[in-house]
């Protein structure tokens, strides 16, 4: 049997920025592959290149050299619109600062990725709303559908962000310090939701974290320092 292709493949990826003092390399020759259903933590000190690598994996930025293949699509050469379509079709995102739209309710925020795909007709709208409501129920916010972000605590906002990330049934979930702005008890709840939903949906997970306990929950860990992958552990 032919092995399945990796859902994420990073080959000799570097990111170099021009500065007045000369080229600044923030990521150097990173390579790894991730199979469907795996979980990976990117760890290391601040400035080690973790978030840069995450952004390159998700097609939020383009590498200076090297290639990223996401869900079978080589991102090199795609313009921003094409990369955005790949992200919308295959990925979910959870950020440290939640990134909710303040003028939208919790339900409306969760619906945004589905609306970007295009909801044609009343039936599609009803199905989308049912999916969004079910996920908000799953994260314990079934009674807060009509609340705006300003009316929600940080932990509640992050749970809305989780529901939004999973509403499209993504193949891969990218998390950037998902518990970084939360207190210990709330962070533990959000962590359980991330891994619980990940198991239920069979989603691949890539997360950036400074939290050693959170990293231990992942099947693999990549440690970065100075823009280079230093160790890879299972």
XYZ file of N, CA and C in Angstrom:
702
model
N 0.849 -1.195 0.000
C 0.000 0.000 0.000
C 0.884 1.243 0.000
N 0.579 2.206 -0.889
C 1.347 3.438 -0.961
C 1.009 4.329 0.225
N 2.016 4.801 0.964
C 1.720 5.662 2.109
C 1.067 6.960 1.670
N 0.183 7.491 2.522
C -0.496 8.748 2.219
C 0.507 9.896 2.213
N 0.244 10.867 1.365
C 1.097 12.049 1.326
C 0.926 12.846 2.610
N 1.996 13.509 3.063
C 1.857 14.364 4.257
C 0.823 15.454 4.019
N 0.106 15.839 5.076
C -0.823 16.959 4.933
C -0.070 18.283 4.947
N 1.123 18.272 5.564
C 1.967 19.469 5.591
C 3.405 19.035 5.375
N 4.059 19.650 4.393
C 5.456 19.332 4.107
C 6.240 20.634 3.946
N 7.269 20.774 4.756
C 8.113 21.965 4.765
C 9.512 21.541 4.350
N 10.008 22.106 3.253
C 11.301 21.694 2.699
C 12.269 22.866 2.623
N 13.306 22.840 3.497
C 14.403 23.808 3.459
C 13.890 25.251 3.396
N 12.959 25.558 4.274
C 12.311 26.867 4.263
C 13.107 27.870 5.094
N 13.379 29.021 4.509
C 14.028 30.137 5.196
C 13.204 31.394 4.985
N 13.298 32.293 5.979
C 12.659 33.616 5.831
C 13.679 34.666 6.216
N 13.989 35.523 5.237
C 15.022 36.541 5.402
C 14.409 37.895 5.083
N 14.619 38.860 5.987
C 14.088 40.202 5.791
C 15.238 41.174 5.539
N 15.092 42.081 4.580
C 16.111 43.119 4.388
C 16.006 44.174 5.478
N 17.115 44.586 6.011
C 17.149 45.670 6.999
C 18.273 46.631 6.628
N 18.285 47.781 7.294
C 19.343 48.762 7.036
C 20.716 48.210 7.382
N 20.752 47.265 8.352
C 22.023 46.675 8.762
C 22.395 45.447 7.939
N 21.537 45.092 6.975
C 21.804 43.911 6.174
C 20.708 42.878 6.352
N 20.771 41.747 5.636
C 19.725 40.733 5.704
C 19.586 40.157 7.121
N 18.338 39.995 7.557
C 18.042 39.405 8.866
C 17.343 38.075 8.643
N 18.001 36.988 9.031
C 17.425 35.653 8.880
C 16.668 35.285 10.148
N 15.349 35.147 10.036
C 14.549 34.785 11.211
C 14.185 33.304 11.217
N 14.369 32.655 10.068
C 14.160 31.202 9.985
C 15.122 30.658 8.955
N 15.804 29.559 9.302
C 16.859 29.054 8.425
C 16.681 27.559 8.164
N 16.413 27.222 6.903
C 16.445 25.837 6.410
C 15.596 24.882 7.265
N 14.367 25.268 7.557
C 13.471 24.390 8.329
C 12.873 23.335 7.419
N 12.879 22.086 7.883
C 12.292 20.983 7.129
C 11.605 20.014 8.081
N 10.393 19.630 7.740
C 9.687 18.554 8.444
C 8.435 18.216 7.650
N 7.835 17.086 7.970
C 6.577 16.675 7.349
C 5.637 16.199 8.444
N 4.348 16.393 8.209
C 3.335 16.059 9.200
C 2.219 15.279 8.516
N 1.898 14.124 9.069
C 0.843 13.291 8.507
C -0.518 13.725 9.026
N -1.562 13.377 8.299
C -2.924 13.694 8.724
C -3.200 13.092 10.098
N -3.790 13.898 10.977
C -4.155 13.438 12.305
C -3.082 13.609 13.353
N -1.864 13.974 12.950
C -0.797 14.183 13.927
C -0.962 15.524 14.638
N -0.308 15.641 15.805
C -0.264 16.910 16.530
C 1.179 17.289 16.758
N 1.491 18.565 16.538
C 2.867 19.053 16.595
C 2.910 20.357 17.375
N 3.840 20.451 18.334
C 4.091 21.692 19.057
C 5.389 22.313 18.569
N 5.372 23.621 18.326
C 6.570 24.391 18.003
C 6.937 25.178 19.251
N 8.095 24.886 19.819
C 8.496 25.503 21.082
C 9.872 26.140 20.935
N 10.183 27.039 21.873
C 11.472 27.717 21.864
C 11.323 29.097 22.460
N 12.436 29.766 22.733
C 12.379 31.103 23.338
C 11.776 32.125 22.382
N 11.370 33.266 22.914
C 10.876 34.354 22.076
C 11.927 34.733 21.045
N 11.487 34.959 19.822
C 12.405 35.313 18.752
C 13.087 34.140 18.087
N 12.652 32.920 18.419
C 13.307 31.737 17.846
C 12.782 31.369 16.467
N 11.702 32.015 16.029
C 11.170 31.729 14.692
C 9.900 30.901 14.689
N 9.313 30.642 15.859
C 8.134 29.772 15.940
C 6.947 30.332 15.160
N 6.594 31.586 15.470
C 5.423 32.175 14.819
C 5.681 32.403 13.338
N 6.912 32.747 12.982
C 7.256 32.873 11.565
C 7.036 31.553 10.841
N 7.490 30.455 11.427
C 7.316 29.142 10.813
C 5.839 28.798 10.698
N 5.054 29.082 11.732
C 3.626 28.802 11.686
C 2.969 29.569 10.540
N 3.311 30.854 10.416
C 2.720 31.663 9.359
C 3.083 31.161 7.969
N 4.300 30.682 7.804
C 4.718 30.127 6.510
C 3.979 28.818 6.212
N 3.809 27.992 7.243
C 3.072 26.726 7.059
C 1.641 26.983 6.607
N 1.040 28.044 7.130
C -0.358 28.346 6.836
C -0.534 29.209 5.589
N 0.547 29.598 4.965
C 0.436 30.448 3.788
C 0.096 31.885 4.096
N 0.292 32.312 5.350
C 0.082 33.709 5.701
C 1.243 34.574 5.228
N 2.376 33.950 4.968
C 3.557 34.627 4.449
C 4.235 33.665 3.477
N 5.125 34.171 2.671
C 5.846 33.366 1.707
C 7.308 33.233 2.133
N 7.904 32.043 2.024
C 9.315 31.893 2.375
C 10.217 32.588 1.371
N 11.385 32.982 1.843
C 12.389 33.546 0.955
C 12.971 32.442 0.077
N 13.231 31.289 0.693
C 13.673 30.109 -0.051
C 12.950 28.896 0.516
N 12.906 27.827 -0.271
C 12.257 26.603 0.165
C 10.785 26.562 -0.228
N 10.134 25.441 0.071
C 8.746 25.243 -0.338
C 7.905 24.705 0.816
N 6.646 25.098 0.798
C 5.645 24.574 1.726
C 4.527 23.950 0.900
N 4.175 22.716 1.228
C 3.053 22.040 0.581
C 1.991 21.791 1.641
N 0.814 22.363 1.447
C -0.277 22.290 2.417
C -1.459 21.577 1.775
N -1.836 20.447 2.347
C -2.972 19.663 1.845
C -2.846 19.397 0.344
N -1.624 19.060 -0.062
C -1.383 18.709 -1.455
C -1.163 19.883 -2.387
N -1.216 21.114 -1.863
C -1.016 22.297 -2.702
C 0.323 22.935 -2.384
N 1.163 23.102 -3.401
C 2.422 23.824 -3.231
C 2.090 25.317 -3.202
N 2.429 25.977 -2.090
C 2.023 27.369 -1.911
C 2.876 28.342 -2.705
N 4.105 27.948 -3.036
C 4.986 28.832 -3.802
C 4.335 29.171 -5.140
N 4.353 30.439 -5.479
C 3.799 30.856 -6.759
C 2.335 31.236 -6.714
N 1.621 30.867 -5.648
C 0.224 31.262 -5.526
C 0.149 32.708 -5.047
N -0.769 33.477 -5.616
C -0.946 34.837 -5.124
C -1.761 34.799 -3.828
N -1.945 35.959 -3.199
C -2.614 36.001 -1.893
C -4.041 35.477 -1.975
N -4.764 35.784 -3.049
C -6.137 35.293 -3.178
C -6.168 33.776 -3.245
N -5.236 33.195 -3.991
C -5.201 31.738 -4.116
C -4.813 31.091 -2.791
N -3.851 31.703 -2.068
C -3.483 31.159 -0.764
C -4.642 31.275 0.216
N -5.398 32.367 0.117
C -6.565 32.538 0.986
C -7.602 31.453 0.719
N -7.779 31.082 -0.540
C -8.732 30.006 -0.856
C -8.267 28.683 -0.262
N -6.967 28.401 -0.360
C -6.439 27.170 0.230
C -6.674 27.164 1.737
N -6.405 28.297 2.396
C -6.628 28.381 3.839
C -8.091 28.150 4.184
N -8.990 28.792 3.446
C -10.410 28.674 3.752
C -10.918 27.254 3.538
N -10.344 26.556 2.571
C -10.784 25.197 2.257
C -10.201 24.148 3.194
N -9.051 24.452 3.824
C -8.330 23.378 4.521
C -7.959 23.663 5.963
N -7.975 24.930 6.395
C -7.377 25.258 7.689
C -8.341 25.963 8.632
N -8.014 25.878 9.933
C -8.640 26.691 10.959
C -7.550 27.368 11.752
N -7.870 28.512 12.386
C -6.874 29.287 13.124
C -7.406 29.669 14.499
N -6.515 29.592 15.485
C -6.795 30.113 16.818
C -5.584 30.948 17.215
N -5.826 32.223 17.571
C -4.755 33.155 17.880
C -4.771 33.524 19.364
N -3.646 34.009 19.847
C -3.533 34.417 21.238
C -4.527 35.533 21.573
N -4.733 36.445 20.641
C -5.588 37.604 20.883
C -6.997 37.429 20.315
N -7.387 36.197 20.071
C -8.754 35.803 19.710
C -9.146 36.203 18.289
N -8.878 37.459 17.899
C -9.163 37.940 16.539
C -10.639 37.823 16.169
N -11.517 38.090 17.128
C -12.943 38.154 16.824
C -13.280 39.523 16.242
N -14.349 39.582 15.464
C -14.804 40.849 14.885
C -15.744 41.506 15.896
N -15.382 42.670 16.438
C -16.133 43.236 17.566
C -17.576 43.600 17.253
N -17.890 43.870 15.985
C -19.250 44.277 15.621
C -20.179 43.095 15.366
N -19.651 41.868 15.484
C -20.454 40.669 15.242
C -20.687 39.916 16.540
N -21.841 39.266 16.644
C -22.130 38.429 17.806
C -21.278 37.163 17.760
N -21.333 36.383 18.840
C -20.605 35.111 18.875
C -21.021 34.224 17.709
N -22.329 34.104 17.485
C -22.808 33.268 16.386
C -22.334 33.793 15.046
N -22.410 35.100 14.848
C -21.988 35.682 13.578
C -20.496 35.513 13.353
N -19.690 35.616 14.403
C -18.251 35.389 14.273
C -17.960 33.970 13.818
N -18.674 33.006 14.383
C -18.442 31.608 14.005
C -18.868 31.350 12.564
N -19.863 32.086 12.097
C -20.362 31.900 10.731
C -19.442 32.482 9.658
N -18.520 33.365 10.044
C -17.709 34.080 9.052
C -16.995 33.140 8.066
N -16.287 32.076 8.518
C -15.603 31.228 7.531
C -16.562 30.548 6.555
N -17.755 30.197 7.015
C -18.735 29.579 6.123
C -19.271 30.593 5.124
N -19.459 31.837 5.570
C -19.924 32.870 4.645
C -18.873 33.181 3.586
N -17.601 33.091 3.974
C -16.539 33.317 2.989
C -16.532 32.240 1.915
N -17.006 31.059 2.267
C -17.121 29.997 1.264
C -18.312 30.222 0.337
N -19.274 31.005 0.806
C -20.461 31.295 0.011
C -21.636 30.446 0.454
N -22.658 31.091 0.989
C -23.872 30.399 1.418
C -24.974 30.732 0.418
N -25.333 29.757 -0.403
C -26.301 29.995 -1.469
C -27.650 29.408 -1.074
N -28.583 30.294 -0.792
C -29.938 29.857 -0.499
C -30.219 29.727 0.983
N -31.516 29.690 1.291
C -31.966 29.639 2.679
C -31.560 28.340 3.360
N -31.584 27.230 2.634
C -31.216 25.937 3.235
C -29.755 25.941 3.672
N -28.879 26.473 2.836
C -27.458 26.531 3.180
C -27.246 27.413 4.400
N -27.978 28.519 4.488
C -27.868 29.403 5.642
C -28.333 28.688 6.908
N -29.446 27.961 6.837
C -29.958 27.242 8.010
C -28.968 26.167 8.466
N -28.403 25.439 7.512
C -27.433 24.399 7.858
C -26.190 25.003 8.499
N -25.729 26.133 7.961
C -24.547 26.797 8.515
C -24.819 27.266 9.936
N -25.986 27.861 10.165
C -26.320 28.332 11.503
C -26.453 27.164 12.480
N -27.008 26.052 12.013
C -27.121 24.877 12.877
C -25.744 24.355 13.273
N -24.803 24.332 12.328
C -23.440 23.872 12.620
C -22.757 24.809 13.611
N -22.920 26.116 13.387
C -22.291 27.095 14.268
C -22.867 27.014 15.678
N -24.183 26.886 15.785
C -24.820 26.780 17.102
C -24.378 25.516 17.820
N -24.264 24.404 17.084
C -23.847 23.143 17.695
C -22.436 23.252 18.264
N -21.549 23.927 17.552
C -20.181 24.081 18.043
C -20.126 25.020 19.241
N -20.918 26.075 19.223
C -20.959 26.959 20.387
C -21.529 26.226 21.602
N -22.494 25.349 21.392
C -22.983 24.493 22.475
C -21.856 23.595 22.972
N -21.079 23.045 22.024
C -20.001 22.109 22.386
C -18.954 22.777 23.262
N -18.707 24.061 23.042
C -17.701 24.768 23.848
C -18.329 25.498 25.037
N -19.592 25.203 25.302
C -20.238 25.726 26.506
C -20.801 27.121 26.393
N -21.074 27.579 25.164
C -21.559 28.948 24.969
C -22.909 28.988 24.269
N -23.674 27.948 24.429
C -24.981 27.908 23.782
C -25.909 29.019 24.226
N -25.699 29.562 25.424
C -26.544 30.645 25.936
C -25.989 32.021 25.597
N -24.865 32.066 24.873
C -24.216 33.365 24.603
C -24.171 33.670 23.107
N -25.053 33.086 22.326
C -25.013 33.236 20.872
C -25.082 34.683 20.421
N -25.897 35.480 21.108
C -26.144 36.850 20.673
C -25.267 37.876 21.386
N -24.281 37.406 22.142
C -23.390 38.320 22.841
C -22.240 38.753 21.928
N -21.852 40.024 22.093
C -20.723 40.568 21.338
C -19.423 40.307 22.108
N -18.275 40.320 21.426
C -17.005 40.034 22.110
C -16.794 40.851 23.381
N -17.178 42.129 23.370
C -16.970 42.969 24.547
C -17.773 42.473 25.745
N -18.807 41.689 25.497
C -19.647 41.152 26.562
C -19.155 39.794 27.062
N -18.063 39.307 26.515
C -17.537 37.990 26.843
C -16.181 38.118 27.543
N -15.894 37.185 28.442
C -14.571 37.136 29.063
C -13.540 36.656 28.049
N -12.250 36.764 28.415
C -11.201 36.280 27.518
C -11.353 34.810 27.201
N -11.660 34.002 28.210
C -11.840 32.573 27.977
C -13.016 32.283 27.073
N -14.097 33.046 27.238
C -15.264 32.858 26.372
C -14.953 33.278 24.943
N -14.213 34.355 24.789
C -13.825 34.765 23.436
C -12.963 33.705 22.761
N -12.059 33.096 23.537
C -11.224 32.062 22.940
C -12.048 30.835 22.567
N -13.094 30.556 23.323
C -13.966 29.430 22.975
C -14.779 29.736 21.714
N -15.178 30.996 21.544
C -15.821 31.382 20.283
C -14.841 31.181 19.122
N -13.583 31.590 19.338
C -12.562 31.422 18.297
C -12.356 29.947 17.953
N -12.418 29.073 18.959
C -12.300 27.640 18.700
C -13.462 27.140 17.854
N -14.679 27.552 18.212
C -15.843 27.142 17.429
C -15.711 27.627 15.989
N -15.255 28.853 15.827
C -15.049 29.394 14.472
C -14.009 28.576 13.709
N -12.941 28.173 14.395
C -11.873 27.425 13.732
C -12.347 26.067 13.240
N -13.264 25.453 13.974
C -13.690 24.092 13.630
C -14.952 24.040 12.772
N -15.604 25.180 12.534
C -16.903 25.141 11.875
C -16.817 24.656 10.431
N -15.663 24.806 9.795
C -15.499 24.348 8.413
C -14.939 22.928 8.322
N -14.842 22.241 9.476
C -14.218 20.905 9.500
C -12.847 20.928 8.823
N -11.915 21.732 9.332
C -10.623 21.895 8.662
C -9.789 20.617 8.710
N -8.943 20.470 7.720
C -7.998 19.356 7.718
C -6.881 19.579 8.722
N -6.533 20.851 8.948
C -5.419 21.180 9.826
C -5.747 22.446 10.613
N -5.425 22.432 11.898
C -5.670 23.567 12.780
C -4.337 24.168 13.204
N -4.194 25.487 13.021
C -3.008 26.214 13.451
C -3.367 27.064 14.667
N -2.606 26.919 15.742
C -2.831 27.689 16.969
C -1.561 28.432 17.341
N -1.683 29.733 17.577
C -0.541 30.551 17.981
C -0.753 31.005 19.414
N -0.068 30.379 20.358
C -0.185 30.679 21.792
C -1.658 30.745 22.222
N -2.425 29.676 21.999
C -3.874 29.737 22.226
C -4.273 29.962 23.673
N -3.375 29.701 24.623
C -3.698 29.919 26.037
C -2.873 31.048 26.645
N -2.144 31.785 25.813
C -1.195 32.777 26.314
C -1.816 33.917 27.086
N -3.070 34.275 26.786
C -3.725 35.399 27.458
C -4.760 34.950 28.484
N -4.701 33.689 28.893
C -5.725 33.147 29.779
C -5.128 32.765 31.127
N -5.952 32.845 32.185
C -5.499 32.383 33.492
C -5.428 30.858 33.503
N -4.826 30.306 34.567
C -4.538 28.874 34.605
C -5.748 27.989 34.413
N -6.833 28.276 35.147
C -8.025 27.429 35.056
C -8.667 27.533 33.680
N -8.749 28.750 33.146
C -9.354 28.941 31.822
C -8.476 28.323 30.745
N -7.156 28.446 30.890
C -6.239 27.837 29.925
C -6.407 26.324 29.900
N -6.597 25.713 31.074
C -6.789 24.268 31.137
C -8.069 23.859 30.408
N -9.139 24.652 30.580
C -10.402 24.360 29.899
C -10.236 24.465 28.386
N -9.592 25.539 27.925
C -9.398 25.727 26.488
C -8.516 24.620 25.917
N -7.488 24.218 26.673
C -6.620 23.120 26.223
C -7.418 21.840 26.024
N -8.275 21.513 26.979
C -9.100 20.306 26.852
C -10.014 20.393 25.638
N -10.564 21.578 25.377
C -11.431 21.751 24.217
C -10.647 21.589 22.912
N -9.435 22.167 22.848
C -8.627 22.043 21.636
C -8.364 20.577 21.316
N -7.882 19.829 22.301
C -7.524 18.436 22.032
C -8.764 17.552 21.904
N -9.826 17.896 22.628
C -11.059 17.126 22.494
C -11.675 17.284 21.117
N -11.802 18.516 20.652
C -12.340 18.751 19.316
C -11.420 18.175 18.249
N -10.120 18.265 18.496
C -9.171 17.731 17.524
C -9.359 16.225 17.340
N -9.554 15.512 18.464
C -9.802 14.070 18.373
C -11.119 13.784 17.675
N -12.163 14.504 18.053
C -13.485 14.264 17.478
C -13.508 14.489 15.969
N -12.814 15.520 15.522
C -12.849 15.896 14.108
C -11.751 15.223 13.291
N -10.763 14.603 13.964
C -9.652 13.981 13.241
C -8.757 14.991 12.557
N -8.654 16.178 13.146
C -7.893 17.267 12.548
C -6.406 17.171 12.912
N -5.556 17.551 11.987
C -4.137 17.715 12.285
C -3.961 19.018 13.059
N -3.038 19.024 14.020
C -2.853 20.184 14.885
C -1.405 20.647 14.860
N -1.210 21.941 14.645
C 0.109 22.577 14.774
C -0.059 23.766 15.703
N 0.691 23.776 16.811
C 0.538 24.893 17.734
C 1.885 25.431 18.188
N 1.923 26.745 18.342
C 3.061 27.455 18.936
C 2.730 27.687 20.393
N 3.661 27.367 21.290
C 3.395 27.573 22.706
C 4.681 27.727 23.501
N 4.588 28.492 24.595
C 5.638 28.535 25.600
C 5.314 27.608 26.761
N 4.131 27.007 26.735
C 3.635 26.186 27.839
C 4.129 24.751 27.667
N 5.040 24.317 28.537
C 5.621 22.976 28.417
C 4.566 21.891 28.567
N 3.594 22.116 29.445
C 2.547 21.111 29.650
C 1.663 20.983 28.411
N 1.371 22.101 27.780
C 0.587 22.067 26.546
C 1.352 21.344 25.446
N 2.647 21.624 25.336
C 3.465 20.964 24.317
C 3.499 19.455 24.519
N 3.509 19.016 25.787
C 3.556 17.584 26.076
C 2.323 16.848 25.586
N 1.216 17.574 25.416
C -0.007 16.940 24.940
C 0.086 16.559 23.465
N 1.047 17.136 22.754
C 1.197 16.866 21.320
C 2.033 15.607 21.094
N 1.782 14.963 19.986
C 2.527 13.755 19.653
C 3.963 14.021 19.267
N 4.234 15.221 18.738
C 5.590 15.593 18.334
C 5.890 17.007 18.783
N 7.187 17.270 18.987
C 7.637 18.596 19.386
C 8.842 18.978 18.528
N 8.802 20.184 17.971
C 9.978 20.760 17.303
C 10.465 21.925 18.143
N 11.762 21.897 18.493
C 12.353 22.956 19.310
C 13.196 23.853 18.410
N 12.906 25.143 18.468
C 13.620 26.113 17.644
C 14.461 27.031 18.517
N 15.586 27.431 17.963
C 16.437 28.431 18.604
C 17.183 29.181 17.501
N 17.126 30.503 17.579
C 17.835 31.299 16.597
C 17.407 31.050 15.174
N 16.132 30.686 14.990
C 15.619 30.468 13.654
C 15.884 29.095 13.071
N 16.475 28.204 13.871
C 16.778 26.851 13.377
C 16.081 25.799 14.235
N 15.667 24.711 13.588
C 15.133 23.569 14.316
C 16.299 22.840 14.961
N 16.284 22.802 16.302
C 17.390 22.189 17.038
C 17.151 20.708 17.296
N 15.925 20.381 17.734
C 15.603 18.980 18.025
C 14.179 18.697 17.601
N 13.928 17.440 17.300
C 12.582 16.964 17.004
C 12.341 15.745 17.882
N 11.268 15.778 18.669
C 10.989 14.683 19.603
C 9.586 14.171 19.393
N 9.398 12.882 19.586
C 8.082 12.279 19.537
C 7.500 12.220 20.949
